[in-house]
């Protein structure tokens, strides 16, 4: 079980617009044992981030939102939903 932090405004938008795709992406992250597992399907748009977020990776939930997370001991940790405006 993982704890995921989602802001109140993101939660409201998420439940209206993309709850099914978010749930699917969270399942994909939860099942992954390596970052390589997230490279397929290509629609995940897996990225290893740079700059301030260089320890993190991300996959796309939809056109605006991404799930950002850190790989620790073979699993995704510190998962959060980001509006992708950085």
PDB file of N, CA and C in Angstrom:
ATOM      1  N   UNK A   1       0.858  -1.168   0.000  1.00  0.00           N
ATOM      2  CA  UNK A   1       0.000   0.000   0.000  1.00  0.00           C
ATOM      3  C   UNK A   1       0.902   1.228   0.000  1.00  0.00           C
ATOM      4  N   UNK A   2       0.555   2.195  -0.841  1.00  0.00           N
ATOM      5  CA  UNK A   2       1.318   3.424  -0.923  1.00  0.00           C
ATOM      6  C   UNK A   2       0.419   4.606  -0.623  1.00  0.00           C
ATOM      7  N   UNK A   3       0.983   5.621  -0.013  1.00  0.00           N
ATOM      8  CA  UNK A   3       0.247   6.853   0.249  1.00  0.00           C
ATOM      9  C   UNK A   3       0.546   7.831  -0.875  1.00  0.00           C
ATOM     10  N   UNK A   4      -0.492   8.386  -1.458  1.00  0.00           N
ATOM     11  CA  UNK A   4      -0.343   9.330  -2.558  1.00  0.00           C
ATOM     12  C   UNK A   4      -0.993  10.638  -2.147  1.00  0.00           C
ATOM     13  N   UNK A   5      -0.252  11.736  -2.271  1.00  0.00           N
ATOM     14  CA  UNK A   5      -0.759  13.048  -1.894  1.00  0.00           C
ATOM     15  C   UNK A   5      -1.323  13.752  -3.120  1.00  0.00           C
ATOM     16  N   UNK A   6      -2.575  14.171  -3.034  1.00  0.00           N
ATOM     17  CA  UNK A   6      -3.240  14.888  -4.118  1.00  0.00           C
ATOM     18  C   UNK A   6      -3.919  16.104  -3.508  1.00  0.00           C
ATOM     19  N   UNK A   7      -3.648  17.283  -4.068  1.00  0.00           N
ATOM     20  CA  UNK A   7      -4.256  18.496  -3.528  1.00  0.00           C
ATOM     21  C   UNK A   7      -5.771  18.449  -3.700  1.00  0.00           C
ATOM     22  N   UNK A   8      -6.465  19.243  -2.893  1.00  0.00           N
ATOM     23  CA  UNK A   8      -7.928  19.254  -2.937  1.00  0.00           C
ATOM     24  C   UNK A   8      -8.443  19.677  -4.312  1.00  0.00           C
ATOM     25  N   UNK A   9      -7.831  20.704  -4.890  1.00  0.00           N
ATOM     26  CA  UNK A   9      -8.292  21.157  -6.213  1.00  0.00           C
ATOM     27  C   UNK A   9      -8.003  20.115  -7.286  1.00  0.00           C
ATOM     28  N   UNK A  10      -6.851  19.456  -7.203  1.00  0.00           N
ATOM     29  CA  UNK A  10      -6.533  18.396  -8.171  1.00  0.00           C
ATOM     30  C   UNK A  10      -7.497  17.229  -8.011  1.00  0.00           C
ATOM     31  N   UNK A  11      -7.858  16.900  -6.762  1.00  0.00           N
ATOM     32  CA  UNK A  11      -8.801  15.799  -6.520  1.00  0.00           C
ATOM     33  C   UNK A  11     -10.156  16.092  -7.159  1.00  0.00           C
ATOM     34  N   UNK A  12     -10.653  17.319  -6.992  1.00  0.00           N
ATOM     35  CA  UNK A  12     -11.945  17.681  -7.573  1.00  0.00           C
ATOM     36  C   UNK A  12     -11.913  17.558  -9.091  1.00  0.00           C
ATOM     37  N   UNK A  13     -10.852  18.061  -9.695  1.00  0.00           N
ATOM     38  CA  UNK A  13     -10.741  17.978 -11.151  1.00  0.00           C
ATOM     39  C   UNK A  13     -10.547  16.533 -11.596  1.00  0.00           C
ATOM     40  N   UNK A  14      -9.745  15.807 -10.848  1.00  0.00           N
ATOM     41  CA  UNK A  14      -9.452  14.421 -11.189  1.00  0.00           C
ATOM     42  C   UNK A  14     -10.711  13.570 -11.207  1.00  0.00           C
ATOM     43  N   UNK A  15     -11.554  13.716 -10.199  1.00  0.00           N
ATOM     44  CA  UNK A  15     -12.740  12.866 -10.124  1.00  0.00           C
ATOM     45  C   UNK A  15     -13.713  13.165 -11.255  1.00  0.00           C
ATOM     46  N   UNK A  16     -13.678  14.369 -11.773  1.00  0.00           N
ATOM     47  CA  UNK A  16     -14.568  14.720 -12.884  1.00  0.00           C
ATOM     48  C   UNK A  16     -13.988  14.338 -14.234  1.00  0.00           C
ATOM     49  N   UNK A  17     -12.716  14.568 -14.433  1.00  0.00           N
ATOM     50  CA  UNK A  17     -12.147  14.480 -15.768  1.00  0.00           C
ATOM     51  C   UNK A  17     -11.402  13.197 -16.096  1.00  0.00           C
ATOM     52  N   UNK A  18     -10.642  12.678 -15.149  1.00  0.00           N
ATOM     53  CA  UNK A  18      -9.782  11.575 -15.550  1.00  0.00           C
ATOM     54  C   UNK A  18      -9.566  10.505 -14.498  1.00  0.00           C
ATOM     55  N   UNK A  19     -10.530  10.257 -13.664  1.00  0.00           N
ATOM     56  CA  UNK A  19     -10.378   9.229 -12.633  1.00  0.00           C
ATOM     57  C   UNK A  19     -10.021   7.864 -13.214  1.00  0.00           C
ATOM     58  N   UNK A  20     -10.672   7.396 -14.291  1.00  0.00           N
ATOM     59  CA  UNK A  20     -10.304   6.072 -14.822  1.00  0.00           C
ATOM     60  C   UNK A  20      -8.859   6.008 -15.318  1.00  0.00           C
ATOM     61  N   UNK A  21      -8.402   7.027 -16.032  1.00  0.00           N
ATOM     62  CA  UNK A  21      -7.027   6.989 -16.531  1.00  0.00           C
ATOM     63  C   UNK A  21      -6.030   7.128 -15.388  1.00  0.00           C
ATOM     64  N   UNK A  22      -6.349   7.904 -14.366  1.00  0.00           N
ATOM     65  CA  UNK A  22      -5.457   8.022 -13.216  1.00  0.00           C
ATOM     66  C   UNK A  22      -5.362   6.693 -12.480  1.00  0.00           C
ATOM     67  N   UNK A  23      -6.483   6.050 -12.255  1.00  0.00           N
ATOM     68  CA  UNK A  23      -6.472   4.750 -11.577  1.00  0.00           C
ATOM     69  C   UNK A  23      -5.652   3.739 -12.368  1.00  0.00           C
ATOM     70  N   UNK A  24      -5.793   3.744 -13.683  1.00  0.00           N
ATOM     71  CA  UNK A  24      -5.034   2.825 -14.536  1.00  0.00           C
ATOM     72  C   UNK A  24      -3.531   3.101 -14.428  1.00  0.00           C
ATOM     73  N   UNK A  25      -3.144   4.367 -14.457  1.00  0.00           N
ATOM     74  CA  UNK A  25      -1.720   4.727 -14.362  1.00  0.00           C
ATOM     75  C   UNK A  25      -1.155   4.374 -12.988  1.00  0.00           C
ATOM     76  N   UNK A  26      -1.937   4.575 -11.930  1.00  0.00           N
ATOM     77  CA  UNK A  26      -1.476   4.193 -10.594  1.00  0.00           C
ATOM     78  C   UNK A  26      -1.292   2.682 -10.499  1.00  0.00           C
ATOM     79  N   UNK A  27      -2.177   1.917 -11.128  1.00  0.00           N
ATOM     80  CA  UNK A  27      -2.020   0.458 -11.161  1.00  0.00           C
ATOM     81  C   UNK A  27      -0.744   0.065 -11.898  1.00  0.00           C
ATOM     82  N   UNK A  28      -0.459   0.749 -13.005  1.00  0.00           N
ATOM     83  CA  UNK A  28       0.755   0.465 -13.772  1.00  0.00           C
ATOM     84  C   UNK A  28       1.990   0.739 -12.924  1.00  0.00           C
ATOM     85  N   UNK A  29       2.010   1.883 -12.241  1.00  0.00           N
ATOM     86  CA  UNK A  29       3.152   2.219 -11.379  1.00  0.00           C
ATOM     87  C   UNK A  29       3.285   1.202 -10.254  1.00  0.00           C
ATOM     88  N   UNK A  30       2.185   0.831  -9.654  1.00  0.00           N
ATOM     89  CA  UNK A  30       2.203  -0.108  -8.539  1.00  0.00           C
ATOM     90  C   UNK A  30       2.722  -1.480  -8.963  1.00  0.00           C
ATOM     91  N   UNK A  31       2.410  -1.908 -10.185  1.00  0.00           N
ATOM     92  CA  UNK A  31       2.830  -3.224 -10.673  1.00  0.00           C
ATOM     93  C   UNK A  31       4.275  -3.241 -11.167  1.00  0.00           C
ATOM     94  N   UNK A  32       4.833  -2.085 -11.461  1.00  0.00           N
ATOM     95  CA  UNK A  32       6.181  -2.018 -12.026  1.00  0.00           C
ATOM     96  C   UNK A  32       7.229  -2.432 -10.999  1.00  0.00           C
ATOM     97  N   UNK A  33       8.217  -3.178 -11.460  1.00  0.00           N
ATOM     98  CA  UNK A  33       9.346  -3.538 -10.602  1.00  0.00           C
ATOM     99  C   UNK A  33      10.611  -2.812 -11.047  1.00  0.00           C
ATOM    100  N   UNK A  34      10.536  -2.146 -12.188  1.00  0.00           N
ATOM    101  CA  UNK A  34      11.658  -1.385 -12.724  1.00  0.00           C
ATOM    102  C   UNK A  34      11.102  -0.246 -13.569  1.00  0.00           C
ATOM    103  N   UNK A  35      11.886   0.799 -13.706  1.00  0.00           N
ATOM    104  CA  UNK A  35      11.458   1.905 -14.563  1.00  0.00           C
ATOM    105  C   UNK A  35      11.273   1.438 -16.001  1.00  0.00           C
ATOM    106  N   UNK A  36      11.954   0.380 -16.399  1.00  0.00           N
ATOM    107  CA  UNK A  36      11.802  -0.160 -17.758  1.00  0.00           C
ATOM    108  C   UNK A  36      10.366  -0.627 -18.019  1.00  0.00           C
ATOM    109  N   UNK A  37       9.688  -1.081 -16.976  1.00  0.00           N
ATOM    110  CA  UNK A  37       8.297  -1.529 -17.124  1.00  0.00           C
ATOM    111  C   UNK A  37       7.369  -0.388 -17.534  1.00  0.00           C
ATOM    112  N   UNK A  38       7.781   0.844 -17.288  1.00  0.00           N
ATOM    113  CA  UNK A  38       6.925   1.997 -17.567  1.00  0.00           C
ATOM    114  C   UNK A  38       7.147   2.584 -18.959  1.00  0.00           C
ATOM    115  N   UNK A  39       8.132   2.084 -19.670  1.00  0.00           N
ATOM    116  CA  UNK A  39       8.401   2.587 -21.023  1.00  0.00           C
ATOM    117  C   UNK A  39       7.377   2.076 -22.035  1.00  0.00           C
ATOM    118  N   UNK A  40       6.664   1.031 -21.673  1.00  0.00           N
ATOM    119  CA  UNK A  40       5.634   0.478 -22.548  1.00  0.00           C
ATOM    120  C   UNK A  40       4.329   0.437 -21.756  1.00  0.00           C
ATOM    121  N   UNK A  41       3.250   0.908 -22.272  1.00  0.00           N
ATOM    122  CA  UNK A  41       3.043   1.415 -23.622  1.00  0.00           C
ATOM    123  C   UNK A  41       3.640   2.813 -23.796  1.00  0.00           C
ATOM    124  N   UNK A  42       3.928   3.187 -25.045  1.00  0.00           N
ATOM    125  CA  UNK A  42       4.525   4.506 -25.296  1.00  0.00           C
ATOM    126  C   UNK A  42       3.662   5.663 -24.796  1.00  0.00           C
ATOM    127  N   UNK A  43       2.354   5.442 -24.667  1.00  0.00           N
ATOM    128  CA  UNK A  43       1.455   6.487 -24.177  1.00  0.00           C
ATOM    129  C   UNK A  43       1.742   6.918 -22.753  1.00  0.00           C
ATOM    130  N   UNK A  44       2.505   6.116 -22.013  1.00  0.00           N
ATOM    131  CA  UNK A  44       2.907   6.522 -20.667  1.00  0.00           C
ATOM    132  C   UNK A  44       3.796   7.753 -20.718  1.00  0.00           C
ATOM    133  N   UNK A  45       4.528   7.906 -21.811  1.00  0.00           N
ATOM    134  CA  UNK A  45       5.482   9.012 -21.950  1.00  0.00           C
ATOM    135  C   UNK A  45       6.411   9.081 -20.741  1.00  0.00           C
ATOM    136  N   UNK A  46       7.002   7.943 -20.394  1.00  0.00           N
ATOM    137  CA  UNK A  46       7.912   7.862 -19.255  1.00  0.00           C
ATOM    138  C   UNK A  46       9.100   8.793 -19.475  1.00  0.00           C
ATOM    139  N   UNK A  47       9.463   9.534 -18.440  1.00  0.00           N
ATOM    140  CA  UNK A  47      10.623  10.426 -18.492  1.00  0.00           C
ATOM    141  C   UNK A  47      11.387  10.356 -17.185  1.00  0.00           C
ATOM    142  N   UNK A  48      12.706  10.397 -17.280  1.00  0.00           N
ATOM    143  CA  UNK A  48      13.542  10.639 -16.110  1.00  0.00           C
ATOM    144  C   UNK A  48      13.756  12.143 -16.088  1.00  0.00           C
ATOM    145  N   UNK A  49      13.379  12.777 -15.004  1.00  0.00           N
ATOM    146  CA  UNK A  49      13.371  14.234 -14.940  1.00  0.00           C
ATOM    147  C   UNK A  49      14.759  14.790 -14.664  1.00  0.00           C
ATOM    148  N   UNK A  50      14.931  16.074 -14.924  1.00  0.00           N
ATOM    149  CA  UNK A  50      16.217  16.746 -14.741  1.00  0.00           C
ATOM    150  C   UNK A  50      16.021  17.975 -13.860  1.00  0.00           C
ATOM    151  N   UNK A  51      17.112  18.656 -13.597  1.00  0.00           N
ATOM    152  CA  UNK A  51      17.054  19.883 -12.804  1.00  0.00           C
ATOM    153  C   UNK A  51      16.688  19.613 -11.360  1.00  0.00           C
ATOM    154  N   UNK A  52      15.779  20.418 -10.818  1.00  0.00           N
ATOM    155  CA  UNK A  52      15.361  20.276  -9.421  1.00  0.00           C
ATOM    156  C   UNK A  52      14.749  18.911  -9.139  1.00  0.00           C
ATOM    157  N   UNK A  53      14.228  18.264 -10.170  1.00  0.00           N
ATOM    158  CA  UNK A  53      13.550  16.975 -10.003  1.00  0.00           C
ATOM    159  C   UNK A  53      14.385  15.815 -10.540  1.00  0.00           C
ATOM    160  N   UNK A  54      15.705  15.978 -10.552  1.00  0.00           N
ATOM    161  CA  UNK A  54      16.556  14.975 -11.188  1.00  0.00           C
ATOM    162  C   UNK A  54      16.478  13.591 -10.553  1.00  0.00           C
ATOM    163  N   UNK A  55      16.037  13.464  -9.340  1.00  0.00           N
ATOM    164  CA  UNK A  55      15.902  12.150  -8.701  1.00  0.00           C
ATOM    165  C   UNK A  55      14.558  11.500  -9.024  1.00  0.00           C
ATOM    166  N   UNK A  56      13.697  12.189  -9.758  1.00  0.00           N
ATOM    167  CA  UNK A  56      12.336  11.727 -10.018  1.00  0.00           C
ATOM    168  C   UNK A  56      12.144  11.300 -11.470  1.00  0.00           C
ATOM    169  N   UNK A  57      11.080  10.535 -11.671  1.00  0.00           N
ATOM    170  CA  UNK A  57      10.622  10.138 -12.999  1.00  0.00           C
ATOM    171  C   UNK A  57       9.154  10.510 -13.097  1.00  0.00           C
ATOM    172  N   UNK A  58       8.599  10.432 -14.319  1.00  0.00           N
ATOM    173  CA  UNK A  58       7.178  10.735 -14.470  1.00  0.00           C
ATOM    174  C   UNK A  58       6.572   9.934 -15.612  1.00  0.00           C
ATOM    175  N   UNK A  59       5.245   9.755 -15.531  1.00  0.00           N
ATOM    176  CA  UNK A  59       4.464   9.243 -16.649  1.00  0.00           C
ATOM    177  C   UNK A  59       3.254  10.145 -16.815  1.00  0.00           C
ATOM    178  N   UNK A  60       2.751  10.195 -18.032  1.00  0.00           N
ATOM    179  CA  UNK A  60       1.618  11.066 -18.347  1.00  0.00           C
ATOM    180  C   UNK A  60       0.304  10.395 -17.961  1.00  0.00           C
ATOM    181  N   UNK A  61      -0.568  11.156 -17.298  1.00  0.00           N
ATOM    182  CA  UNK A  61      -1.926  10.699 -17.004  1.00  0.00           C
ATOM    183  C   UNK A  61      -2.838  11.130 -18.153  1.00  0.00           C
ATOM    184  N   UNK A  62      -2.723  12.389 -18.530  1.00  0.00           N
ATOM    185  CA  UNK A  62      -3.449  12.934 -19.680  1.00  0.00           C
ATOM    186  C   UNK A  62      -2.625  14.090 -20.224  1.00  0.00           C
ATOM    187  N   UNK A  63      -3.221  14.903 -21.070  1.00  0.00           N
ATOM    188  CA  UNK A  63      -2.464  15.980 -21.706  1.00  0.00           C
ATOM    189  C   UNK A  63      -1.889  16.978 -20.698  1.00  0.00           C
ATOM    190  N   UNK A  64      -2.580  17.196 -19.584  1.00  0.00           N
ATOM    191  CA  UNK A  64      -2.143  18.198 -18.608  1.00  0.00           C
ATOM    192  C   UNK A  64      -1.425  17.605 -17.401  1.00  0.00           C
ATOM    193  N   UNK A  65      -1.845  16.463 -16.904  1.00  0.00           N
ATOM    194  CA  UNK A  65      -1.326  15.951 -15.636  1.00  0.00           C
ATOM    195  C   UNK A  65      -0.332  14.816 -15.818  1.00  0.00           C
ATOM    196  N   UNK A  66       0.643  14.786 -14.903  1.00  0.00           N
ATOM    197  CA  UNK A  66       1.630  13.718 -14.862  1.00  0.00           C
ATOM    198  C   UNK A  66       1.724  13.199 -13.432  1.00  0.00           C
ATOM    199  N   UNK A  67       2.057  11.922 -13.318  1.00  0.00           N
ATOM    200  CA  UNK A  67       2.398  11.354 -12.016  1.00  0.00           C
ATOM    201  C   UNK A  67       3.908  11.409 -11.899  1.00  0.00           C
ATOM    202  N   UNK A  68       4.386  12.018 -10.837  1.00  0.00           N
ATOM    203  CA  UNK A  68       5.819  12.149 -10.597  1.00  0.00           C
ATOM    204  C   UNK A  68       6.157  11.284  -9.400  1.00  0.00           C
ATOM    205  N   UNK A  69       7.272  10.575  -9.487  1.00  0.00           N
ATOM    206  CA  UNK A  69       7.633   9.620  -8.447  1.00  0.00           C
ATOM    207  C   UNK A  69       9.135   9.388  -8.450  1.00  0.00           C
ATOM    208  N   UNK A  70       9.600   8.780  -7.363  1.00  0.00           N
ATOM    209  CA  UNK A  70      11.010   8.461  -7.186  1.00  0.00           C
ATOM    210  C   UNK A  70      11.125   6.945  -7.033  1.00  0.00           C
ATOM    211  N   UNK A  71      12.111   6.329  -7.698  1.00  0.00           N
ATOM    212  CA  UNK A  71      12.349   4.892  -7.539  1.00  0.00           C
ATOM    213  C   UNK A  71      13.217   4.668  -6.315  1.00  0.00           C
ATOM    214  N   UNK A  72      12.709   3.897  -5.359  1.00  0.00           N
ATOM    215  CA  UNK A  72      13.449   3.568  -4.142  1.00  0.00           C
ATOM    216  C   UNK A  72      13.291   2.078  -3.900  1.00  0.00           C
ATOM    217  N   UNK A  73      14.408   1.375  -3.842  1.00  0.00           N
ATOM    218  CA  UNK A  73      14.401  -0.071  -3.591  1.00  0.00           C
ATOM    219  C   UNK A  73      13.442  -0.826  -4.508  1.00  0.00           C
ATOM    220  N   UNK A  74      13.465  -0.512  -5.788  1.00  0.00           N
ATOM    221  CA  UNK A  74      12.688  -1.251  -6.768  1.00  0.00           C
ATOM    222  C   UNK A  74      11.205  -0.955  -6.821  1.00  0.00           C
ATOM    223  N   UNK A  75      10.789   0.167  -6.243  1.00  0.00           N
ATOM    224  CA  UNK A  75       9.378   0.538  -6.358  1.00  0.00           C
ATOM    225  C   UNK A  75       9.242   2.058  -6.369  1.00  0.00           C
ATOM    226  N   UNK A  76       8.118   2.509  -6.887  1.00  0.00           N
ATOM    227  CA  UNK A  76       7.857   3.943  -6.960  1.00  0.00           C
ATOM    228  C   UNK A  76       7.426   4.451  -5.585  1.00  0.00           C
ATOM    229  N   UNK A  77       8.066   5.506  -5.133  1.00  0.00           N
ATOM    230  CA  UNK A  77       7.745   6.148  -3.853  1.00  0.00           C
ATOM    231  C   UNK A  77       7.554   7.640  -4.105  1.00  0.00           C
ATOM    232  N   UNK A  78       7.064   8.337  -3.108  1.00  0.00           N
ATOM    233  CA  UNK A  78       6.849   9.790  -3.203  1.00  0.00           C
ATOM    234  C   UNK A  78       6.065  10.143  -4.465  1.00  0.00           C
ATOM    235  N   UNK A  79       4.991   9.420  -4.720  1.00  0.00           N
ATOM    236  CA  UNK A  79       4.177   9.627  -5.919  1.00  0.00           C
ATOM    237  C   UNK A  79       3.262  10.829  -5.707  1.00  0.00           C
ATOM    238  N   UNK A  80       3.245  11.741  -6.664  1.00  0.00           N
ATOM    239  CA  UNK A  80       2.280  12.834  -6.580  1.00  0.00           C
ATOM    240  C   UNK A  80       1.803  13.246  -7.970  1.00  0.00           C
ATOM    241  N   UNK A  81       0.623  13.819  -7.992  1.00  0.00           N
ATOM    242  CA  UNK A  81      -0.002  14.271  -9.226  1.00  0.00           C
ATOM    243  C   UNK A  81       0.414  15.711  -9.478  1.00  0.00           C
ATOM    244  N   UNK A  82       0.924  15.975 -10.670  1.00  0.00           N
ATOM    245  CA  UNK A  82       1.456  17.293 -11.001  1.00  0.00           C
ATOM    246  C   UNK A  82       0.728  17.855 -12.225  1.00  0.00           C
ATOM    247  N   UNK A  83       0.363  19.143 -12.195  1.00  0.00           N
ATOM    248  CA  UNK A  83      -0.338  19.735 -13.332  1.00  0.00           C
ATOM    249  C   UNK A  83       0.562  20.047 -14.527  1.00  0.00           C
ATOM    250  N   UNK A  84       1.804  19.651 -14.493  1.00  0.00           N
ATOM    251  CA  UNK A  84       2.755  19.769 -15.609  1.00  0.00           C
ATOM    252  C   UNK A  84       2.854  21.194 -16.147  1.00  0.00           C
ATOM    253  N   UNK A  85       3.201  22.110 -15.250  1.00  0.00           N
ATOM    254  CA  UNK A  85       3.419  23.498 -15.656  1.00  0.00           C
ATOM    255  C   UNK A  85       4.842  23.948 -15.348  1.00  0.00           C
ATOM    256  N   UNK A  86       5.733  22.991 -15.081  1.00  0.00           N
ATOM    257  CA  UNK A  86       7.111  23.342 -14.759  1.00  0.00           C
ATOM    258  C   UNK A  86       7.956  23.494 -15.991  1.00  0.00           C
TER     259      UNK A  86
END
